[in-house]
């Protein structure tokens, strides 16, 4: 009961429903805009951005709404009982893995397209992009499949309700294996790959501009990095670096929690690591809700389409409200 009075509980009760209310409509709007308009991007970029919108929506639905919002707003969440207890983390971690590795794939594709001219046509083929997205989706959920055998629904005499917990009699090595695998897949490898690729991309761009800004007949040749290519670089840096900045706290705290063993009570907010871990989770999950606003800040064409979409929606609402049938 003491934990229920902690300010973190009240904060999360408000934060997660608000995050879902903001993020789900914005992700749907982003998907529609990229579906109908290319927004002056490369052939493959809209496919990645639409896939990221879908994956982020899945994160908001399965983690933010069905898991965390229900956890803090109800006494006994529906996933405390079977069969939901066993499948909950398959959908949650599957959505998270897919969202994370789509950002990694988009970063890698843009890196190859920007820095390797000979591979630009090969890596930007929409057909190949769709295959990459499908493979990431399937593998992301397959990696989460071992969690099906990790949890069990039990009735707690102390809490007087059903709870979903790690199986007490399960093999310790099995639990360590799936937790370690998830930590590497979600919190270590993506940061290493994105950091290396962004560093190499910025270095290559710097070298290209340095080489191409030369004097010919008293005039400077226009740098190679212009217009669409610059937009692609700005979009790449914005998406990938925002992902890193928003998820780094959760990654660090999750790695620390993995070293604390299984006896740590995650509902005990007198422990600073639990407060830090939940704040890290809150900030990390916000990444699934803000991509539309990042696109609007960095891409002029997308911003124009988003404004037009909002105006159209408002006009439709006004027409429905002012119509005779709307007053009935």
PDB file of N, CA and C in Angstrom, residues 260-271 273-274:
ATOM      1  N   UNK A 260      20.914  -6.916 -10.617  1.00  0.00           N
ATOM      2  CA  UNK A 260      20.422  -6.912  -9.238  1.00  0.00           C
ATOM      3  C   UNK A 260      19.814  -8.248  -8.815  1.00  0.00           C
ATOM      4  N   UNK A 261      19.612  -9.132  -9.793  1.00  0.00           N
ATOM      5  CA  UNK A 261      19.018 -10.425  -9.455  1.00  0.00           C
ATOM      6  C   UNK A 261      17.503 -10.370  -9.495  1.00  0.00           C
ATOM      7  N   UNK A 262      16.861 -11.470  -9.095  1.00  0.00           N
ATOM      8  CA  UNK A 262      15.413 -11.607  -9.207  1.00  0.00           C
ATOM      9  C   UNK A 262      14.674 -11.182  -7.937  1.00  0.00           C
ATOM     10  N   UNK A 263      15.394 -10.929  -6.855  1.00  0.00           N
ATOM     11  CA  UNK A 263      14.740 -10.632  -5.575  1.00  0.00           C
ATOM     12  C   UNK A 263      14.323  -9.170  -5.450  1.00  0.00           C
ATOM     13  N   UNK A 264      14.754  -8.314  -6.356  1.00  0.00           N
ATOM     14  CA  UNK A 264      14.453  -6.888  -6.263  1.00  0.00           C
ATOM     15  C   UNK A 264      12.957  -6.640  -6.466  1.00  0.00           C
ATOM     16  N   UNK A 265      12.345  -5.919  -5.530  1.00  0.00           N
ATOM     17  CA  UNK A 265      10.932  -5.562  -5.625  1.00  0.00           C
ATOM     18  C   UNK A 265      10.796  -4.301  -6.474  1.00  0.00           C
ATOM     19  N   UNK A 266      10.286  -4.461  -7.702  1.00  0.00           N
ATOM     20  CA  UNK A 266      10.200  -3.322  -8.624  1.00  0.00           C
ATOM     21  C   UNK A 266       9.115  -2.326  -8.222  1.00  0.00           C
ATOM     22  N   UNK A 267       8.250  -2.690  -7.281  1.00  0.00           N
ATOM     23  CA  UNK A 267       7.211  -1.766  -6.825  1.00  0.00           C
ATOM     24  C   UNK A 267       7.645  -0.947  -5.615  1.00  0.00           C
ATOM     25  N   UNK A 268       8.863  -1.162  -5.148  1.00  0.00           N
ATOM     26  CA  UNK A 268       9.377  -0.441  -3.981  1.00  0.00           C
ATOM     27  C   UNK A 268      10.077   0.838  -4.444  1.00  0.00           C
ATOM     28  N   UNK A 269       9.350   1.971  -4.373  1.00  0.00           N
ATOM     29  CA  UNK A 269       9.899   3.235  -4.861  1.00  0.00           C
ATOM     30  C   UNK A 269      10.775   3.944  -3.837  1.00  0.00           C
ATOM     31  N   UNK A 270      11.018   3.299  -2.708  1.00  0.00           N
ATOM     32  CA  UNK A 270      12.028   3.835  -1.797  1.00  0.00           C
ATOM     33  C   UNK A 270      13.432   3.565  -2.341  1.00  0.00           C
ATOM     34  N   UNK A 271      13.521   2.657  -3.321  1.00  0.00           N
ATOM     35  CA  UNK A 271      14.791   2.370  -3.994  1.00  0.00           C
ATOM     36  C   UNK A 271      14.936   3.307  -5.188  1.00  0.00           C
ATOM     37  N   UNK A 273      16.818   3.191  -7.730  1.00  0.00           N
ATOM     38  CA  UNK A 273      16.949   2.540  -9.030  1.00  0.00           C
ATOM     39  C   UNK A 273      15.585   2.277  -9.654  1.00  0.00           C
ATOM     40  N   UNK A 274      14.563   2.009  -8.823  1.00  0.00           N
ATOM     41  CA  UNK A 274      13.217   1.793  -9.351  1.00  0.00           C
ATOM     42  C   UNK A 274      12.629   3.086  -9.900  1.00  0.00           C
TER      43      UNK A 274
END
